[in-house]
Amino acid sequence: MEREATAPVQPPADDEPILEVVEVTKEFLGTRALDTVSFALRAGEVHALVGENGAGKSTLIKVLTGVYRPDSGVLRHHGRPVTFGKPIQAQQAGISTIYQEVNLIPLMSIASNVFLGREPRTRAGLIDWPKMNAMAAELLAGYGIDGDVRRPLGGLGVGAQQMVALARAVSVDARVVIMDEPTSSLEPREVATLFTVIGRLHRQGIAILYVSHRMDELYRICDRVTVLRDGRLVHTGPLSGLDRIELVSLMLGREISDVRAHGATSFGDDRHAAKEPLLRAEDLSSPHRLSGVSVTIRPGEVVGLAGLLGSGRSETARAIIGALPLDGGTVLVADKPVRPGSIASAIRAGISMLAEDRKGDGIIPNLSVRENIVLAALPRLSRFGLVRRAKQDRIVETFIKRLRIKASSPDQKVAELSGGNQQKVLLARWLCMQPRILLLDEPTRGIDVGAKAEVQALIDELAAEGLGVLLISAEMEELIDGADRLVVLRDGAVVGELVGDQVTEGNVLAAIAAVGEGNDDV
């Protein structure tokens, strides 16, 4: 795939890496976030860094920028061993980072944010405001930002703030710019401006490390790619020599020998097709997150959402439950509309959701197993504001037995249980609401093999009883084994739907990588 004219491929003037790590290892509490990883970034190249959750991308960036010191291995800057003890030392060496979340000061002026800590001064040592404002206006014009630079930064949209952060990063005489998901909050016009700026930096010989999950962007602007998986380096080399299906396979650790053969397979039989949909989510749209996503779930059906990190899987579930603001689309349960953006309305309609982050969005560690299970059902169990203990006990006992929750008693603190049993407690919480549709976001993440098998068996039991289930998992085998139908997402949009005997690993990878009839060039 050809690269756009805004950032033409050109060999760097000096082939020696400007920034390099050699066999770097970094551990946290016995877990290796980086395992003897080597990486080199050369002047004048745009280098993609890709990998799924837990691959080690963020840790590598933090090693390069002085946030972390490696446990072993060497960091080199212009060929010389170096130790960055803190981020300011990396910045002084010409390494700037633009994070996904803008880390500027909203109440200060736009110009002050650009020149924070290095303001031009008058002879008296005071800030030369007219000069700083003029310099900021001239600089930002090249980033598509016009208007009064004296106004507060917080008055700009998130995308414009991201461009201010980029202008600041480059204006400090940076020779290396690290961009972490830079387009996640940008409108199409702002993305085009960003790519123009990247092309200009490229021609100036500035090295760019570009972290993104959007393959269209990678193939549009990047020269080389490094792939991390589970903290290990699995590939580095020119992006032009790697087609999309190979890149996806490297990220996920899958064989690709038969993937292309699956591109045009006919659909298999869908044993649920004759049933009327229990849930219809139609044309769900949210800026920078979802673009016209539609999903249906029938009684007794397990529908899986497949896709890479950032494809819109969790966002789709959150939109259905009302936790993600939408600017378009409808959710219907049994053909009755659910009020947009209302979790309470979704729960009343019979939708329950097990969130991905059980610690942040799920368990309350200091409460007992009993209290965690009945928490969501308390309004339904109460009478005149009082809840009978006997009624609680019956519900808790039922679900402890049914889900085989291992606890010394219902009064044991949930924080003392294993990860698998904590997950079962959360499932019990939502099942006691007697839902019609259950949204499961990574229900087996972080639990052991035995507990995982029990949770998977429970999902099958619930579907057999007529529940509609939406299953999200980063584990390909879990989706293929557990789902009757797969909806494949990429960049917040549906790119494929697989049913019956078409639910195979090869077809999932083909859909993610956009391989199929008419797309042989990728």
XYZ file of C-alpha atoms in Angstrom:
522
model
C 0.000 0.000 0.000
C 1.388 3.373 -1.010
C 2.099 6.026 1.518
C 0.455 9.433 1.153
C 2.376 12.316 -0.352
C 2.171 14.203 2.951
C 4.774 11.886 4.449
C 6.910 10.424 1.631
C 9.166 7.513 2.449
C 12.784 8.598 2.527
C 15.826 6.933 4.028
C 17.203 8.724 7.090
C 20.425 10.611 6.666
C 22.070 8.501 9.354
C 21.141 4.860 9.816
C 22.283 4.874 13.445
C 19.262 4.776 15.780
C 18.507 8.030 17.539
C 16.841 6.083 20.358
C 17.277 2.407 21.136
C 16.579 -0.189 23.808
C 18.566 -3.421 23.842
C 17.172 -6.519 25.581
C 15.240 -4.487 28.130
C 13.285 -6.286 30.844
C 10.842 -4.684 33.262
C 8.936 -6.541 35.976
C 6.073 -5.545 38.264
C 5.324 -7.819 41.225
C 6.867 -10.798 39.466
C 5.054 -10.191 36.161
C 7.222 -9.319 33.174
C 5.723 -6.345 31.368
C 8.750 -6.345 29.037
C 10.806 -9.474 28.417
C 14.226 -8.817 26.773
C 12.711 -6.396 24.264
C 14.900 -4.644 21.708
C 13.676 -1.661 19.733
C 15.312 1.002 17.539
C 13.938 4.338 16.323
C 15.802 6.175 13.559
C 15.780 9.826 12.604
C 13.318 10.711 9.874
C 11.081 7.657 10.204
C 7.505 7.150 11.362
C 7.593 3.931 13.360
C 4.372 2.160 14.386
C 4.200 0.407 17.753
C 1.292 -2.042 17.942
C -0.056 -4.790 20.175
C -3.141 -5.772 22.133
C -3.872 -4.986 25.792
C -0.988 -6.123 27.991
C 1.438 -6.305 25.085
C 3.893 -3.907 26.754
C 3.466 -0.785 24.608
C 2.862 1.623 27.493
C 5.713 0.159 29.533
C 8.131 0.508 26.614
C 7.116 4.149 26.134
C 7.650 4.824 29.828
C 11.122 3.280 29.660
C 11.976 5.469 26.664
C 10.738 8.610 28.413
C 12.247 8.120 31.874
C 9.084 7.194 33.766
C 10.483 3.697 34.424
C 14.020 2.431 34.706
C 14.565 -0.997 33.134
C 15.445 -3.875 35.456
C 17.960 -5.064 32.897
C 19.065 -4.091 29.417
C 20.412 -0.884 27.938
C 18.846 2.366 26.759
C 20.884 4.246 24.143
C 20.521 7.799 22.878
C 22.485 8.574 19.702
C 24.413 5.352 20.268
C 25.513 6.208 23.815
C 24.215 4.399 26.915
C 21.965 6.698 28.924
C 19.816 6.567 32.041
C 16.788 8.829 32.267
C 15.960 9.046 35.959
C 12.881 11.194 35.369
C 10.797 12.412 32.387
C 12.342 15.906 32.416
C 15.731 14.352 31.564
C 14.228 12.641 28.513
C 12.597 15.928 27.475
C 15.938 17.728 27.790
C 17.398 15.071 25.483
C 14.817 16.001 22.833
C 12.185 13.310 23.490
C 8.605 14.607 23.656
C 5.460 12.597 24.276
C 1.861 13.356 23.361
C -0.451 11.189 25.418
C -3.971 10.129 24.538
C -5.271 12.180 27.458
C -4.223 15.816 27.018
C -1.949 16.785 29.923
C -2.074 20.568 29.631
C -3.664 23.200 31.902
C -7.206 24.156 30.769
C -7.479 27.400 32.803
C -4.298 28.886 31.346
C -4.203 30.581 27.970
C -3.420 28.661 24.812
C -0.151 30.565 24.395
C 0.858 29.944 28.019
C 0.351 26.212 27.539
C 2.542 26.169 24.436
C 5.425 27.970 26.174
C 4.893 26.759 29.742
C 8.226 26.796 31.563
C 10.087 28.518 28.726
C 8.246 31.812 28.294
C 10.104 34.609 26.462
C 11.263 37.305 28.891
C 11.790 41.033 28.791
C 15.070 42.627 29.902
C 13.485 43.052 33.312
C 12.905 39.306 33.559
C 9.141 39.539 33.163
C 7.119 37.449 30.731
C 6.976 39.165 27.347
C 3.275 38.554 26.743
C 2.990 40.252 23.303
C 5.989 38.315 21.992
C 4.762 34.995 23.430
C 1.263 35.483 22.013
C 2.641 36.359 18.582
C 4.968 33.358 18.574
C 2.141 31.031 19.673
C -0.240 32.345 17.005
C 2.363 31.841 14.274
C 3.246 28.355 15.485
C -0.343 27.161 15.904
C -1.408 28.395 12.486
C 0.619 25.512 11.057
C -1.471 23.120 13.141
C -4.828 24.380 11.911
C -5.569 26.454 15.032
C -6.572 30.055 14.419
C -8.056 32.667 16.721
C -7.079 34.419 19.909
C -4.306 32.493 21.685
C -4.961 34.517 24.839
C -8.194 32.639 25.552
C -8.180 29.686 27.988
C -7.151 26.345 26.524
C -10.242 24.731 28.062
C -12.402 26.663 25.607
C -11.082 24.531 22.748
C -12.448 21.144 21.774
C -10.514 18.035 22.781
C -9.146 17.610 19.264
C -7.840 21.169 19.133
C -6.259 20.730 22.564
C -4.498 17.642 21.207
C -3.058 19.755 18.377
C -1.848 22.344 20.919
C -0.110 19.528 22.806
C 1.546 18.418 19.567
C 2.669 21.980 18.767
C 4.157 22.316 22.254
C 5.941 18.936 21.976
C 7.562 19.808 18.664
C 8.431 23.404 19.587
C 10.801 22.331 22.358
C 13.386 21.300 19.747
C 12.274 17.685 19.932
C 14.129 15.172 17.785
C 11.847 12.314 18.875
C 8.063 12.661 19.168
C 6.049 9.821 20.681
C 2.343 9.889 19.797
C 0.026 7.667 21.855
C -3.314 7.173 20.056
C -3.187 10.753 18.732
C -6.334 10.534 16.579
C -8.653 9.049 19.208
C -10.307 12.432 19.867
C -9.863 14.090 16.476
C -12.433 14.926 13.830
C -11.619 13.931 10.205
C -10.472 17.470 9.384
C -8.145 17.443 12.387
C -6.802 14.010 11.440
C -5.915 15.368 7.990
C -4.096 18.287 9.635
C -2.226 15.906 11.942
C -1.054 13.794 9.016
C 0.133 16.930 7.223
C 2.128 17.896 10.318
C 3.565 14.362 10.571
C 4.652 14.618 6.938
C 6.416 17.912 7.696
C 8.177 16.456 10.743
C 9.156 13.414 8.700
C 10.815 15.573 6.070
C 12.644 17.500 8.810
C 14.247 14.276 10.019
C 12.323 14.072 13.292
C 11.706 10.516 14.488
C 8.095 9.667 15.302
C 6.933 6.701 17.353
C 3.267 6.243 16.457
C 1.012 4.126 18.681
C -2.399 3.336 17.197
C -4.826 0.461 16.741
C -6.185 1.897 13.480
C -4.610 -0.009 10.630
C -5.742 2.420 7.943
C -3.673 5.105 9.664
C -0.653 2.855 10.107
C -0.500 1.917 6.442
C -1.067 5.514 5.432
C 1.780 7.184 7.328
C 4.203 4.661 8.858
C 7.530 3.404 7.467
C 8.258 0.619 9.931
C 6.366 -1.377 12.541
C 7.224 -3.118 15.799
C 4.793 -5.686 17.194
C 4.727 -6.612 20.882
C 2.765 -9.489 22.369
C 2.651 -10.446 26.055
C 5.692 -8.267 26.780
C 7.827 -9.818 24.050
C 9.039 -8.568 20.705
C 7.497 -10.683 17.939
C 8.320 -8.612 14.854
C 10.020 -5.458 13.659
C 10.578 -4.360 10.081
C 9.247 -2.317 7.134
C 5.478 -1.984 7.139
C 5.352 -2.093 3.354
C 6.528 -5.701 3.437
C 3.752 -6.807 5.804
C 0.173 -7.085 4.639
C -2.728 -6.489 7.012
C -3.612 -10.087 7.655
C -0.018 -10.813 8.646
C 0.001 -7.820 10.995
C -3.225 -8.916 12.708
C -1.925 -12.478 13.007
C 1.302 -11.277 14.626
C -0.626 -9.162 17.130
C -2.901 -12.030 18.100
C -0.371 -14.856 17.784
C -2.310 -16.779 15.141
C -1.295 -18.821 12.114
C -2.313 -17.285 8.782
C -1.722 -20.171 6.390
C -5.415 -20.703 5.655
C -6.901 -17.293 6.472
C -7.240 -16.037 2.903
C -9.110 -19.174 1.919
C -11.905 -18.193 4.298
C -12.586 -14.758 2.839
C -15.728 -15.707 0.892
C -17.104 -18.693 2.799
C -20.884 -19.098 2.640
C -22.877 -18.568 5.811
C -23.795 -21.586 7.881
C -27.208 -22.306 9.344
C -28.346 -20.132 12.222
C -30.486 -22.160 14.597
C -31.798 -18.957 16.188
C -32.730 -17.189 12.943
C -36.432 -18.085 13.158
C -36.807 -16.411 16.553
C -37.773 -12.774 16.815
C -34.926 -10.612 18.168
C -35.086 -9.952 21.878
C -32.766 -6.958 21.543
C -32.192 -4.660 18.599
C -29.425 -2.086 18.799
C -29.560 -0.098 15.581
C -27.139 2.457 14.130
C -25.419 3.269 17.433
C -23.130 6.260 16.941
C -20.879 8.122 19.352
C -18.121 10.566 18.325
C -14.726 8.848 18.004
C -16.146 5.602 19.400
C -18.981 4.071 17.356
C -20.151 4.616 13.798
C -23.515 3.098 12.931
C -23.121 -0.160 14.880
C -26.104 -2.529 14.759
C -26.458 -5.722 16.799
C -29.400 -8.075 17.338
C -29.715 -10.755 20.014
C -32.388 -13.464 20.008
C -33.639 -15.523 22.959
C -31.201 -18.292 23.828
C -28.499 -16.868 21.551
C -24.906 -16.002 22.465
C -23.677 -13.214 20.184
C -19.948 -12.522 20.325
C -18.259 -9.201 19.578
C -14.863 -9.726 17.949
C -12.190 -7.180 17.081
C -8.857 -5.767 18.084
C -8.187 -3.398 20.956
C -10.065 -0.145 20.282
C -12.473 -1.705 17.778
C -15.552 -0.622 19.752
C -16.485 -3.857 21.550
C -16.838 -2.468 25.086
C -18.254 0.796 23.749
C -21.063 -1.134 22.022
C -22.031 -2.870 25.273
C -21.853 0.402 27.201
C -24.044 2.089 24.594
C -26.663 -0.664 24.897
C -26.784 -0.394 28.712
C -26.959 3.426 28.490
C -23.507 4.187 29.907
C -22.113 5.745 26.710
C -23.595 9.005 25.378
C -24.884 8.603 21.822
C -25.581 11.085 19.065
C -27.591 8.567 17.081
C -29.170 5.135 17.176
C -31.830 3.234 19.098
C -31.993 0.287 21.491
C -35.159 -1.801 21.610
C -36.047 -4.724 23.887
C -38.955 -6.808 22.581
C -39.621 -3.944 20.138
C -40.014 -1.415 22.968
C -37.515 1.481 22.960
C -35.076 1.974 25.810
C -34.500 5.598 26.785
C -31.097 6.671 25.375
C -28.351 7.253 27.931
C -30.392 5.842 30.815
C -28.920 2.884 32.687
C -32.044 2.725 34.857
C -34.262 2.445 31.777
C -32.071 -0.331 30.356
C -32.177 -2.286 33.625
C -35.970 -1.920 33.831
C -36.175 -3.266 30.277
C -34.292 -6.377 31.378
C -30.693 -5.586 30.365
C -27.846 -6.321 32.784
C -24.117 -5.900 32.220
C -21.013 -7.436 33.731
C -18.348 -4.768 33.175
C -14.775 -5.493 32.094
C -13.160 -3.895 35.155
C -14.566 -5.880 38.087
C -12.453 -3.916 40.593
C -13.291 -0.456 39.289
C -16.889 -1.031 38.144
C -17.935 -4.163 40.018
C -17.126 -5.537 43.424
C -17.190 -3.467 46.597
C -14.302 -5.163 48.417
C -15.194 -4.229 51.980
C -18.739 -5.550 51.694
C -19.694 -9.182 52.192
C -20.586 -11.714 49.526
C -24.235 -11.313 50.573
C -24.179 -7.522 50.282
C -22.438 -7.586 46.895
C -24.958 -10.061 45.462
C -28.134 -8.270 46.546
C -26.831 -4.740 45.929
C -28.522 -4.213 42.552
C -31.748 -5.911 43.665
C -32.275 -3.889 46.855
C -34.882 -1.503 45.355
C -36.903 -4.489 44.158
C -36.553 -6.345 47.470
C -37.424 -3.409 49.705
C -40.843 -2.565 51.120
C -41.309 0.917 52.582
C -37.518 1.284 52.551
C -36.913 -1.919 54.529
C -35.421 -5.156 53.219
C -36.275 -8.449 54.898
C -33.180 -10.471 55.749
C -34.990 -13.751 55.037
C -35.682 -12.685 51.466
C -32.035 -11.725 50.993
C -30.893 -15.054 52.426
C -33.027 -17.048 49.990
C -31.635 -15.187 46.981
C -28.043 -15.367 48.176
C -28.260 -19.067 48.995
C -29.796 -19.825 45.607
C -27.019 -18.154 43.664
C -24.151 -19.360 45.827
C -25.319 -22.894 45.110
C -26.132 -22.386 41.463
C -22.877 -20.626 40.602
C -20.852 -22.799 42.977
C -19.346 -19.755 44.713
C -16.647 -20.896 47.125
C -16.896 -18.791 50.291
C -16.713 -19.652 53.972
C -20.093 -17.981 54.441
C -22.273 -15.316 52.798
C -20.847 -12.872 55.337
C -17.239 -13.322 54.177
C -15.733 -10.189 52.610
C -15.774 -10.494 48.837
C -12.193 -9.159 48.672
C -11.045 -12.378 50.350
C -12.349 -14.560 47.506
C -10.380 -15.696 44.466
C -10.737 -13.752 41.204
C -12.967 -16.443 39.733
C -15.322 -16.407 42.715
C -15.450 -12.601 42.690
C -16.532 -12.823 39.074
C -19.263 -15.289 40.017
C -20.482 -12.929 42.744
C -20.876 -10.191 40.131
C -22.750 -12.569 37.846
C -25.021 -13.478 40.755
C -25.680 -9.770 41.405
C -27.080 -9.282 37.934
C -28.795 -12.646 37.624
C -30.859 -11.957 40.734
C -32.350 -9.069 38.731
C -33.871 -11.713 36.436
C -32.573 -10.099 33.243
C -33.667 -10.961 29.724
C -30.388 -9.850 28.153
C -26.953 -10.214 29.722
C -23.966 -8.218 28.447
C -20.678 -9.884 29.448
C -17.509 -7.850 28.889
C -14.428 -10.074 29.362
C -16.191 -12.350 31.892
C -13.187 -14.686 32.266
C -10.328 -12.176 32.298
C -7.908 -12.658 35.174
C -9.362 -15.910 36.519
C -7.814 -19.373 36.554
C -8.510 -22.126 34.041
C -10.913 -24.039 36.284
C -13.002 -20.969 37.135
C -12.962 -19.955 33.471
C -14.474 -23.291 32.441
C -17.192 -22.912 35.102
C -18.108 -19.407 33.912
C -18.218 -20.582 30.281
C -20.484 -23.501 31.247
C -22.746 -21.086 33.139
C -23.069 -18.866 30.062
C -24.227 -21.903 28.069
C -26.765 -22.770 30.793
C -28.165 -19.236 30.825
C -28.554 -19.216 27.054
C -30.263 -22.613 27.186
C -32.779 -21.067 29.589
C -33.653 -18.395 27.041
C -31.442 -15.457 28.014
C -29.935 -13.416 25.231
C -26.197 -13.044 25.816
C -23.698 -10.582 24.351
C -20.166 -11.927 24.877
C -17.036 -9.802 24.582
C -13.627 -11.431 24.849
C -10.105 -10.776 23.638
C -9.545 -14.547 23.576
C -10.370 -15.871 20.127
C -11.032 -19.424 21.330
C -13.549 -18.203 23.893
C -15.555 -16.388 21.231
C -15.405 -19.182 18.680
C -16.322 -21.900 21.200
C -18.943 -19.881 23.066
C -20.790 -17.818 20.446
C -23.541 -18.831 18.044
C -22.897 -15.742 15.961
C -20.038 -13.222 15.779
C -20.237 -9.529 14.932
C -16.792 -8.274 13.921
C -15.878 -4.651 14.650
C -13.055 -2.455 13.435
C -12.551 1.224 14.299
C -16.024 1.487 15.812
C -17.895 0.009 12.846
C -19.264 -3.426 11.938
C -17.115 -5.029 9.224
C -18.516 -8.542 9.228
C -20.996 -10.995 10.705
C -20.276 -14.704 10.980
C -22.874 -17.400 11.637
C -22.810 -21.126 12.255
C -19.973 -22.924 10.469
C -18.542 -19.595 9.340
C -17.496 -18.819 12.925
C -13.835 -19.725 12.501
C -10.568 -18.118 13.490
C -9.607 -17.602 9.851
C -12.813 -15.742 9.020
C -12.511 -13.522 12.095
C -8.961 -12.523 11.168
C -9.998 -11.984 7.547
C -12.815 -9.647 8.585
C -10.623 -7.695 11.017
C -7.952 -7.233 8.341
C -10.511 -6.471 5.601
C -9.360 -9.437 3.513
C -11.860 -10.800 1.066
C -13.191 -10.405 -2.429
C -12.093 -7.135 -3.954
C -9.446 -6.526 -1.285
C -6.594 -8.653 -2.481
C -4.258 -5.688 -2.385
C -4.205 -5.687 1.399
